mmCIF file of C-alpha atoms in Angstrom:
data_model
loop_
_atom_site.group_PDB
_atom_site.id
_atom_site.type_symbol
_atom_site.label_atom_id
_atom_site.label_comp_id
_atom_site.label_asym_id
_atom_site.label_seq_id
_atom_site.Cartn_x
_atom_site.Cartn_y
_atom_site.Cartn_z
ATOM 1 C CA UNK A 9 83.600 117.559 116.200
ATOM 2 C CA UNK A 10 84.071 117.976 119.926
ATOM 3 C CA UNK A 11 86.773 117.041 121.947
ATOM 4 C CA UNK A 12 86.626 115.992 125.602
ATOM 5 C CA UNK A 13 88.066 113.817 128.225
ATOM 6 C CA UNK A 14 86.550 111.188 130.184
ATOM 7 C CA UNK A 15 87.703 109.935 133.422
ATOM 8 C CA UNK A 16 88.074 105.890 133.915
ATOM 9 C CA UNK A 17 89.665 103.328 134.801
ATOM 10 C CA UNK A 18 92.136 105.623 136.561
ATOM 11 C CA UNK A 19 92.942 107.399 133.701
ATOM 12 C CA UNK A 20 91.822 110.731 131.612
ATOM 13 C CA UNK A 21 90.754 109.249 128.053
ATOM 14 C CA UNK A 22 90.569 111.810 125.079
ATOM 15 C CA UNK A 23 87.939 111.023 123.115
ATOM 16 C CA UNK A 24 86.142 112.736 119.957
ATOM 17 C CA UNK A 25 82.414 112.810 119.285
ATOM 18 C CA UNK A 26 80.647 113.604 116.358
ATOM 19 C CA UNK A 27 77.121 113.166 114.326
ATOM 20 C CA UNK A 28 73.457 113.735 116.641
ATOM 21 C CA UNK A 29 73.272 112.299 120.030
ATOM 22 C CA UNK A 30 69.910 110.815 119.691
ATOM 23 C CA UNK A 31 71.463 108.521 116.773
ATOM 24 C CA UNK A 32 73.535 105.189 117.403
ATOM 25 C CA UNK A 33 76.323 105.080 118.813
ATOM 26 C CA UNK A 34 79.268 104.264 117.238
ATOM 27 C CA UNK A 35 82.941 103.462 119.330
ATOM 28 C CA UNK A 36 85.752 103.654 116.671
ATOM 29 C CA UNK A 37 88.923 102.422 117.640
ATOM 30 C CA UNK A 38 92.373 102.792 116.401
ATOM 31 C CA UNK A 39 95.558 101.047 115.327
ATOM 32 C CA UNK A 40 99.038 101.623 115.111
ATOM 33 C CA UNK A 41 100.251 104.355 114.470
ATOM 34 C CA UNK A 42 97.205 106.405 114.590
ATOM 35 C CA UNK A 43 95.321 108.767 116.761
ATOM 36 C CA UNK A 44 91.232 109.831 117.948
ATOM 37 C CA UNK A 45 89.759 108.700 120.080
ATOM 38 C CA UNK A 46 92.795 108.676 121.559
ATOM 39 C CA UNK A 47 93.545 104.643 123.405
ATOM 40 C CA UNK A 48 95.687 105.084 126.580
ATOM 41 C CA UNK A 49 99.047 106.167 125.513
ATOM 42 C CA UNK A 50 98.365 107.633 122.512
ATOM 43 C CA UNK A 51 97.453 111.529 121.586
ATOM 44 C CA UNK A 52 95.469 113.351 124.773
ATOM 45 C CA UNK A 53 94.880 110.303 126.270
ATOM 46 C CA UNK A 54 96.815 109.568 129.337
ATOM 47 C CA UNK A 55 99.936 107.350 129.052
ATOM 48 C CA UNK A 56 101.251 105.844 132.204
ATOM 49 C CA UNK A 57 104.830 104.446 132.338
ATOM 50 C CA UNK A 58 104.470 100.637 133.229
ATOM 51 C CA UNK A 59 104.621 98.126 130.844
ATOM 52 C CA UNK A 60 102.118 96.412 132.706
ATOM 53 C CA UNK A 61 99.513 98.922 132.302
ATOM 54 C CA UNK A 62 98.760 98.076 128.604
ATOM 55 C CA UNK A 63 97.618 94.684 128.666
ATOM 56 C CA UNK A 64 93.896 93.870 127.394
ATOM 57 C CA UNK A 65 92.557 93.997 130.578
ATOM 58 C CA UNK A 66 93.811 97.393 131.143
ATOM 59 C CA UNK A 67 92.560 98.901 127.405
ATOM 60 C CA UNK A 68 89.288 97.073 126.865
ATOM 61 C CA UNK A 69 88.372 98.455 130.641
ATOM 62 C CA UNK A 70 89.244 102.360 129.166
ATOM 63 C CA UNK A 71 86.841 101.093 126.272
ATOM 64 C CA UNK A 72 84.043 99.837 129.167
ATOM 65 C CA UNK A 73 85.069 103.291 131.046
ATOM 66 C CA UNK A 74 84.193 105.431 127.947
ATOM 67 C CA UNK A 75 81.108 103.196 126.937
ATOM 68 C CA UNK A 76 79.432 103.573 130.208
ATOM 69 C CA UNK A 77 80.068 107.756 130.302
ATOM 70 C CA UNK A 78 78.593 108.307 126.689
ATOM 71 C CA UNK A 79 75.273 105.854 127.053
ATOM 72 C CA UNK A 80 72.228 105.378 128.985
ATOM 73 C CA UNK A 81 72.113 102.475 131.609
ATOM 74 C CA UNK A 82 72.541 99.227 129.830
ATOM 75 C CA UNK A 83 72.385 100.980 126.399
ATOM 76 C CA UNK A 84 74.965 99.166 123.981
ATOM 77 C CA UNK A 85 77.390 100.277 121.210
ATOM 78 C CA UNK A 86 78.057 99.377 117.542
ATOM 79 C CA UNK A 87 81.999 98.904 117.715
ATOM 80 C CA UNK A 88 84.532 99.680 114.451
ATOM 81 C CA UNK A 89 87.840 98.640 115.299
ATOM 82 C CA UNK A 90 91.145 98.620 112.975
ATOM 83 C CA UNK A 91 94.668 96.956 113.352
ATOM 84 C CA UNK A 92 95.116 97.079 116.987
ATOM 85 C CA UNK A 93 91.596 98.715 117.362
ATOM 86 C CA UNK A 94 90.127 95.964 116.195
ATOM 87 C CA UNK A 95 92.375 93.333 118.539
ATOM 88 C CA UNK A 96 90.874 95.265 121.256
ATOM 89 C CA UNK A 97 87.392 95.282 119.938
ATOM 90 C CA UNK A 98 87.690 91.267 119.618
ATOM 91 C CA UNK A 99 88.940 91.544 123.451
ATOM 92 C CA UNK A 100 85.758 93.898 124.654
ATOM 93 C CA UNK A 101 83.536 91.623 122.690
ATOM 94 C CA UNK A 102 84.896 88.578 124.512
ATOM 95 C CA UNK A 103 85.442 90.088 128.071
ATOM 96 C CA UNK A 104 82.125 91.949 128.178
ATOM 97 C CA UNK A 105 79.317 91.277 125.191
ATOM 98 C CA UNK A 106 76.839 93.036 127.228
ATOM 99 C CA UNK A 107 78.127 96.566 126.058
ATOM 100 C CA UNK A 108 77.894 95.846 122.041
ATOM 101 C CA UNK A 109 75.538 95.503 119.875
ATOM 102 C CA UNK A 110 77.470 94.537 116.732
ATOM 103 C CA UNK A 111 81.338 94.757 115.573
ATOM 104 C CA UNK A 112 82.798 95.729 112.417
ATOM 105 C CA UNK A 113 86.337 94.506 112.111
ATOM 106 C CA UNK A 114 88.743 95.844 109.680
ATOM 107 C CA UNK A 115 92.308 94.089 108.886
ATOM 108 C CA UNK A 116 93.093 91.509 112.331
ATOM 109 C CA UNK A 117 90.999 88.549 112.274
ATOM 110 C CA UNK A 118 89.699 87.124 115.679
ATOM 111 C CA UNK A 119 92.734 85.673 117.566
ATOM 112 C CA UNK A 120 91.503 83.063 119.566
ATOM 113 C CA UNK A 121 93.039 82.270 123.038
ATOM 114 C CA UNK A 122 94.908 79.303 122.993
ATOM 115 C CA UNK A 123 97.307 77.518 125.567
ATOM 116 C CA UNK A 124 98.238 80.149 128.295
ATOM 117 C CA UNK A 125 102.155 78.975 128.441
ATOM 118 C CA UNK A 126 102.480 79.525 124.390
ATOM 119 C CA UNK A 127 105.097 82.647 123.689
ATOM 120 C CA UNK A 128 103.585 84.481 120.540
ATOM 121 C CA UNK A 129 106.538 86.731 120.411
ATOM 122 C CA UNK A 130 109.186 83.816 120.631
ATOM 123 C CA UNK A 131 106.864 81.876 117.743
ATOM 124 C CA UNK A 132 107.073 85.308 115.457
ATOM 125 C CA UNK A 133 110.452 85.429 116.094
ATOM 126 C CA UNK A 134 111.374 81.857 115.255
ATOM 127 C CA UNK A 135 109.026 82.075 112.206
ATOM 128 C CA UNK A 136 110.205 86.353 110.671
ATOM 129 C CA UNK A 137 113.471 86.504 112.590
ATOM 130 C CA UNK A 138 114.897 89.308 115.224
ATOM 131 C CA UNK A 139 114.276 92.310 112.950
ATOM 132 C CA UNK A 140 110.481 91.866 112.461
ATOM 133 C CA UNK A 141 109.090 94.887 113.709
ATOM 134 C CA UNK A 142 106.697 93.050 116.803
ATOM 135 C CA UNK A 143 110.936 91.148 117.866
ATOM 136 C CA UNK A 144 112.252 94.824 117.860
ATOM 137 C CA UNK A 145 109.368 96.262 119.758
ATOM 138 C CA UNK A 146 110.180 94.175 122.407
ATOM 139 C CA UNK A 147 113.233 95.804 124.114
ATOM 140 C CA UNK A 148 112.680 98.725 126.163
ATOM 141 C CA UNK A 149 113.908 101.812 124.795
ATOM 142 C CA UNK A 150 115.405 100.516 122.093
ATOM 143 C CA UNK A 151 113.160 101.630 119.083
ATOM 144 C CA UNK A 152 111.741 104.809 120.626
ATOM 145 C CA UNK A 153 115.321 105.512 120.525
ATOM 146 C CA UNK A 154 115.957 104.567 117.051
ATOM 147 C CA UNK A 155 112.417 106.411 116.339
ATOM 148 C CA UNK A 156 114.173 109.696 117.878
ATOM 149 C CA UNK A 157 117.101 109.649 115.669
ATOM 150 C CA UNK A 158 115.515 109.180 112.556
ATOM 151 C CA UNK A 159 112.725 111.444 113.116
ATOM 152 C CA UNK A 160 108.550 111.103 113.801
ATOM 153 C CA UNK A 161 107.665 112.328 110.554
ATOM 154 C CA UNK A 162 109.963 110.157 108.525
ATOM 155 C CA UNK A 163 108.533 107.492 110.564
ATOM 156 C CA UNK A 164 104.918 107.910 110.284
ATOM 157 C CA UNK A 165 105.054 108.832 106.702
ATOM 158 C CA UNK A 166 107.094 105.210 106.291
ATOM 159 C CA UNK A 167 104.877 103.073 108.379
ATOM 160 C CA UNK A 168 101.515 104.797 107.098
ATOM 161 C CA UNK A 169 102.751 104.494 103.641
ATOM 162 C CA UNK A 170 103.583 100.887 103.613
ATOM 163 C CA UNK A 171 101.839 98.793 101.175
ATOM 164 C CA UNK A 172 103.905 95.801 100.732
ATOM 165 C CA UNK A 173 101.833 92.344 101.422
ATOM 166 C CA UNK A 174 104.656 90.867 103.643
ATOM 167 C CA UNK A 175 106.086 91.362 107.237
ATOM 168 C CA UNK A 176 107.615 94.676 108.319
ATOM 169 C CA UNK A 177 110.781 94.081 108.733
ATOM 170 C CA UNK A 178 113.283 96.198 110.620
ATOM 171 C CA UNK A 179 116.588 95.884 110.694
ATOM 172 C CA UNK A 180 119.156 97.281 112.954
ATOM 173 C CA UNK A 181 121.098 99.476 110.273
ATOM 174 C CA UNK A 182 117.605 101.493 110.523
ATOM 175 C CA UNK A 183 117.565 101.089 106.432
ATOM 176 C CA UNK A 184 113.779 100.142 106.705
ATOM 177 C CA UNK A 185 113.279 103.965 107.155
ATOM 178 C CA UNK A 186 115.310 105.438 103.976
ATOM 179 C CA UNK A 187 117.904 107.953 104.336
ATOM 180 C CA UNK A 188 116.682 111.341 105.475
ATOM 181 C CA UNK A 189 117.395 113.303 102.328
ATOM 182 C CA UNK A 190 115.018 110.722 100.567
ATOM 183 C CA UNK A 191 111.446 111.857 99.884
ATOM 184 C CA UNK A 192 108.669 109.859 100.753
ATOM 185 C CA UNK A 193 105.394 110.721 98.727
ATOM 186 C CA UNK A 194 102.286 110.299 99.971
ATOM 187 C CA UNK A 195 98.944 108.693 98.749
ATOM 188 C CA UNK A 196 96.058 110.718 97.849
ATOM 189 C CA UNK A 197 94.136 109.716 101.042
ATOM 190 C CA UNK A 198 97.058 111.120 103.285
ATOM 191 C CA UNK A 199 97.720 115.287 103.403
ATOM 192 C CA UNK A 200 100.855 116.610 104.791
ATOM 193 C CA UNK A 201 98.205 118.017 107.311
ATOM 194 C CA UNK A 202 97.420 115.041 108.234
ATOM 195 C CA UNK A 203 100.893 113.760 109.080
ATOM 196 C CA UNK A 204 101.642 117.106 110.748
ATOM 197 C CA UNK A 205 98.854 116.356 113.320
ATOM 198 C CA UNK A 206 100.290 112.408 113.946
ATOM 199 C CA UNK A 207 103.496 114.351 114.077
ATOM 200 C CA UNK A 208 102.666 116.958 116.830
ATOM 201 C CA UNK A 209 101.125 114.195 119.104
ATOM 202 C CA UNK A 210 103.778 111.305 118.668
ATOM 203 C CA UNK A 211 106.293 114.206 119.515
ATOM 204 C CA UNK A 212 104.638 115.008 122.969
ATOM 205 C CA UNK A 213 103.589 111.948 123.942
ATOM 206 C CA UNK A 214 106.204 109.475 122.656
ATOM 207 C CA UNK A 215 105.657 106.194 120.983
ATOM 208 C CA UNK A 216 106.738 104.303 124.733
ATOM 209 C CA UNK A 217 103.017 103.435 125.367
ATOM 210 C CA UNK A 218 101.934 102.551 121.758
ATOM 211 C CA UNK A 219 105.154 99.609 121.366
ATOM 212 C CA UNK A 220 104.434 99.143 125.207
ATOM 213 C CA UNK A 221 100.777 97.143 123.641
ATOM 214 C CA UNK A 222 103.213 94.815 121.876
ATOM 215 C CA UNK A 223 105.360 94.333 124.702
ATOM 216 C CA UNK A 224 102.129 92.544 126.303
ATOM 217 C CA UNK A 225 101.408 90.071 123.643
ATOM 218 C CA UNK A 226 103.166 87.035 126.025
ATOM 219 C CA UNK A 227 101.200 88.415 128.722
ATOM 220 C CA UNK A 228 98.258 89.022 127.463
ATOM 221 C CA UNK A 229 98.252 85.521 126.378
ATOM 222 C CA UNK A 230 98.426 84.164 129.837
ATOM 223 C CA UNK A 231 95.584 86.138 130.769
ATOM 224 C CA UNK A 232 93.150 84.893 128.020
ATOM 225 C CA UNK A 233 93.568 81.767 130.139
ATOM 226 C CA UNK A 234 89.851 81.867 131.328
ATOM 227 C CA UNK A 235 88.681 82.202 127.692
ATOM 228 C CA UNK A 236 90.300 79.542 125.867
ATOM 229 C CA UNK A 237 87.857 78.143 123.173
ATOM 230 C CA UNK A 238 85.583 81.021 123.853
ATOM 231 C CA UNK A 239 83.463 82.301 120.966
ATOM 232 C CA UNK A 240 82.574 85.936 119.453
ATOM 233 C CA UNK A 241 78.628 85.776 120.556
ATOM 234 C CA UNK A 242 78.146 89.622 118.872
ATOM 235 C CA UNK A 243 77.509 90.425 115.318
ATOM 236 C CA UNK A 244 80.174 90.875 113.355
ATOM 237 C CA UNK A 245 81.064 91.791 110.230
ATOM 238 C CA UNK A 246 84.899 91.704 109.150
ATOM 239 C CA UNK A 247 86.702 93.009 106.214
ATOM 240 C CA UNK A 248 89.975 93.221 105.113
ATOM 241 C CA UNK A 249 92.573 94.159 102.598
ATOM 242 C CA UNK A 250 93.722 91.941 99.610
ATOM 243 C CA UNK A 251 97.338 93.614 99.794
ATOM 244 C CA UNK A 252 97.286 93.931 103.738
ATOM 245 C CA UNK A 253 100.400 92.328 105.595
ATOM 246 C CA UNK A 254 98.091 90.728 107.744
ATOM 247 C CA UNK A 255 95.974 89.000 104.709
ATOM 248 C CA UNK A 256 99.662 87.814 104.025
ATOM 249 C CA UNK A 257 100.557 86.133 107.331
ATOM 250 C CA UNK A 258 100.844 82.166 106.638
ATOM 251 C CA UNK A 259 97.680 80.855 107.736
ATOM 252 C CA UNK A 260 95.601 83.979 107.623
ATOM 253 C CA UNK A 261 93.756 83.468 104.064
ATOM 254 C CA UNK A 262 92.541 79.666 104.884
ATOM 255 C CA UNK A 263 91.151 81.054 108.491
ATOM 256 C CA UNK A 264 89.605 83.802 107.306
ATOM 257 C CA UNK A 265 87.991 81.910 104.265
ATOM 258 C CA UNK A 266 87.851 78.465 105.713
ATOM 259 C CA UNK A 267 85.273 77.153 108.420
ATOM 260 C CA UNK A 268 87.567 77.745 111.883
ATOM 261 C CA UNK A 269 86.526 81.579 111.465
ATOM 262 C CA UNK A 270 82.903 81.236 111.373
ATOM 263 C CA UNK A 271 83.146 78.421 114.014
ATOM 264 C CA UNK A 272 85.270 81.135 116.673
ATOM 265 C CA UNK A 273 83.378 83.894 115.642
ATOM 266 C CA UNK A 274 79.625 82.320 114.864
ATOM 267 C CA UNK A 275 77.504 85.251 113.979
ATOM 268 C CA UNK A 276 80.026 86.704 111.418
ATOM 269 C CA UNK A 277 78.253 87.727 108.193
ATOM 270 C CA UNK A 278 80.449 86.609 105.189
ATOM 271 C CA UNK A 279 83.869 88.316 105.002
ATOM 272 C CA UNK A 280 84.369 90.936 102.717
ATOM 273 C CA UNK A 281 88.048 91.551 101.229
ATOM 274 C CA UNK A 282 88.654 94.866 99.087
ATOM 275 C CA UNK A 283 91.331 94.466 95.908
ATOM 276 C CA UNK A 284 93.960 96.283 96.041
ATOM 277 C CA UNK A 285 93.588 97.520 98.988
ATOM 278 C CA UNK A 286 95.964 97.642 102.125
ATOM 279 C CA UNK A 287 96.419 97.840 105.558
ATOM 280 C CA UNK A 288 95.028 101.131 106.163
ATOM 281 C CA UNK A 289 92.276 100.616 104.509
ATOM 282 C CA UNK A 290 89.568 102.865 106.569
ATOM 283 C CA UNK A 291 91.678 105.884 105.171
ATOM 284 C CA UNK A 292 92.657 104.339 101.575
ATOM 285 C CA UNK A 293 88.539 103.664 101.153
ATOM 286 C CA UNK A 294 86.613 105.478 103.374
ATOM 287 C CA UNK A 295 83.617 105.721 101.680
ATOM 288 C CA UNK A 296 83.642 102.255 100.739
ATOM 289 C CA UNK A 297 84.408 101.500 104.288
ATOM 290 C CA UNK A 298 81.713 103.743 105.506
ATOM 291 C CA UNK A 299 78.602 102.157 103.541
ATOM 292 C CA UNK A 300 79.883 99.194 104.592
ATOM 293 C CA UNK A 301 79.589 100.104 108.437
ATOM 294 C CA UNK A 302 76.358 101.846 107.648
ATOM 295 C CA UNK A 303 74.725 99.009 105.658
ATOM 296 C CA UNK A 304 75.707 96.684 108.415
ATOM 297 C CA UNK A 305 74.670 98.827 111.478
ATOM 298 C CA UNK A 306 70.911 99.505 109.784
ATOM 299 C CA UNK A 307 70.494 95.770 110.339
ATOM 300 C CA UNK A 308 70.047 96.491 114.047
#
């Protein structure tokens, strides 16, 4: 695998390539909390300080920044995006079609923009309550410091472990986390090695610009003004988790297996959802997840 940086959109971008360069190319995008290729504010990737710099506009331009280094003149992408990776995908797809040639989804259905002046923070909050974990993002400082005192590895071994098919909830007494003598075991698809590397990157960097992409879900809903009852015109293939928290969420089930999905998103192939499976589900079935990305990129 090599590792290099790529300059755009103001910023230096860390990003990791593998597999032949005369083969198509793939963009894979992360969620929360994860890491490689790094999105702005994670890992190697730079991570300025204003809140305002992590709104969609800013993140799917990094993505059009990167896209535009690795490929020829016009050449598009096949795009893989999970959790938060794959609300940005949805975003690049919307904002700029010309750079992809098809879109694998994995866990976050297509949001589509609706009245600018709606608050989706204030409607989580009125739905969960003040400890769901989007409500306590919201407050500057406040959870990195609470993140600080109960330690990055006991907190990326709790949030990558969680399996429950509900909201994350995260109340103030900070007894969402455990008590630090507890142990927290880990699945078979996630090595101490592994956590050691999230661990050693959170550290340096801080987890100020990953909460700072939830602290732009008002305004990011403002400025998918222009694209209100705008459609998914790329490819797209979508699957999901049956024990993910977002397969959960009220609503989410009938959308993604009703007609209003198909209708936002009209070239989506039929969605697939993998039993008991959840939300990380590119690293609970990665083979699975692989054939499926393969079988649907050989289409092209």
């Amino acid at each position: 695998m090599e590792h290099m940086k790529v300059r755009g959109n103001g910023i230096d971008i860390h990003v990791a390539i593998q597999g032949p360069s005369d083969g198509p190319k793939v963009l894979l995008l992360h969620g929360f909390p994860e890491l490689c290729p790094d999105l702005r504010g994670y890992g190697d990737s730079d991570a300025p300080a204003e809140i305002s710099s992590y709104t969609c506009f800013n993140i799917v331009g990094d993505l059009v920044a990167v896209i535009s280094a690795l490929t020829e003149d016009k050449e598009k992408v096949f795009v893989v995006g999970h959790d938060w990776g794959a609300l940005i995908a949805w975003y690049l797809c919307l904002f700029r079609p010309d750079k992809v040639k098809a879109l694998i989804n994995l866990s976050v259905p297509f949001l589509r923009p609706t009245d600018p002046s709606t608050k989706p923070v204030e409607r989580l909050r009125a739905f969960y309550g003040d400890d769901y974990y989007v409500c306590r993002f919201q407050e500057v400082g406040v959870i990195e410091a609470e993140i600080a005192e109960v330690g990055t590895e006991r907190v990326m071994k709790r949030l990558l472990t969680y399996r429950t098919p509900g909201p994350v909830i995260i109340p103030k007494d900070k007894s969402f986390w455990g008590s630090k003598g507890e142990t927290i075991p880990l699945p078979s698809w996630l090595t101490e090695e592994d956590v050691a590397y999230f661990v050693s990157k959170f550290e340096e960097k801080g987890f100020s610009g990953p909460v700072n992409y939830y602290r732009n879900f008002n305004r990011n809903n403002e400025l998918l003004g222009p694209w209100v009852r705008c459609k998914i015109q790329v490819p797209t293939k979508f699957v999901i988790g049956e024990l993910d928290l977002v397969y959960a969420m009220p609503g989410v089930k009938e959308y993604i297996h009703g007609p209003k999905f198909k209708e936002d998103v009209p070239f989506l192939e039929e969605p697939v959802v993998m039993e008991g499976v959840a939300h990380f589900i590119n690293q609970e079935k990665p083979q699975e997840i692989l054939q499926i990305i393969l079988d649907f990129i050989s289409k092209f």
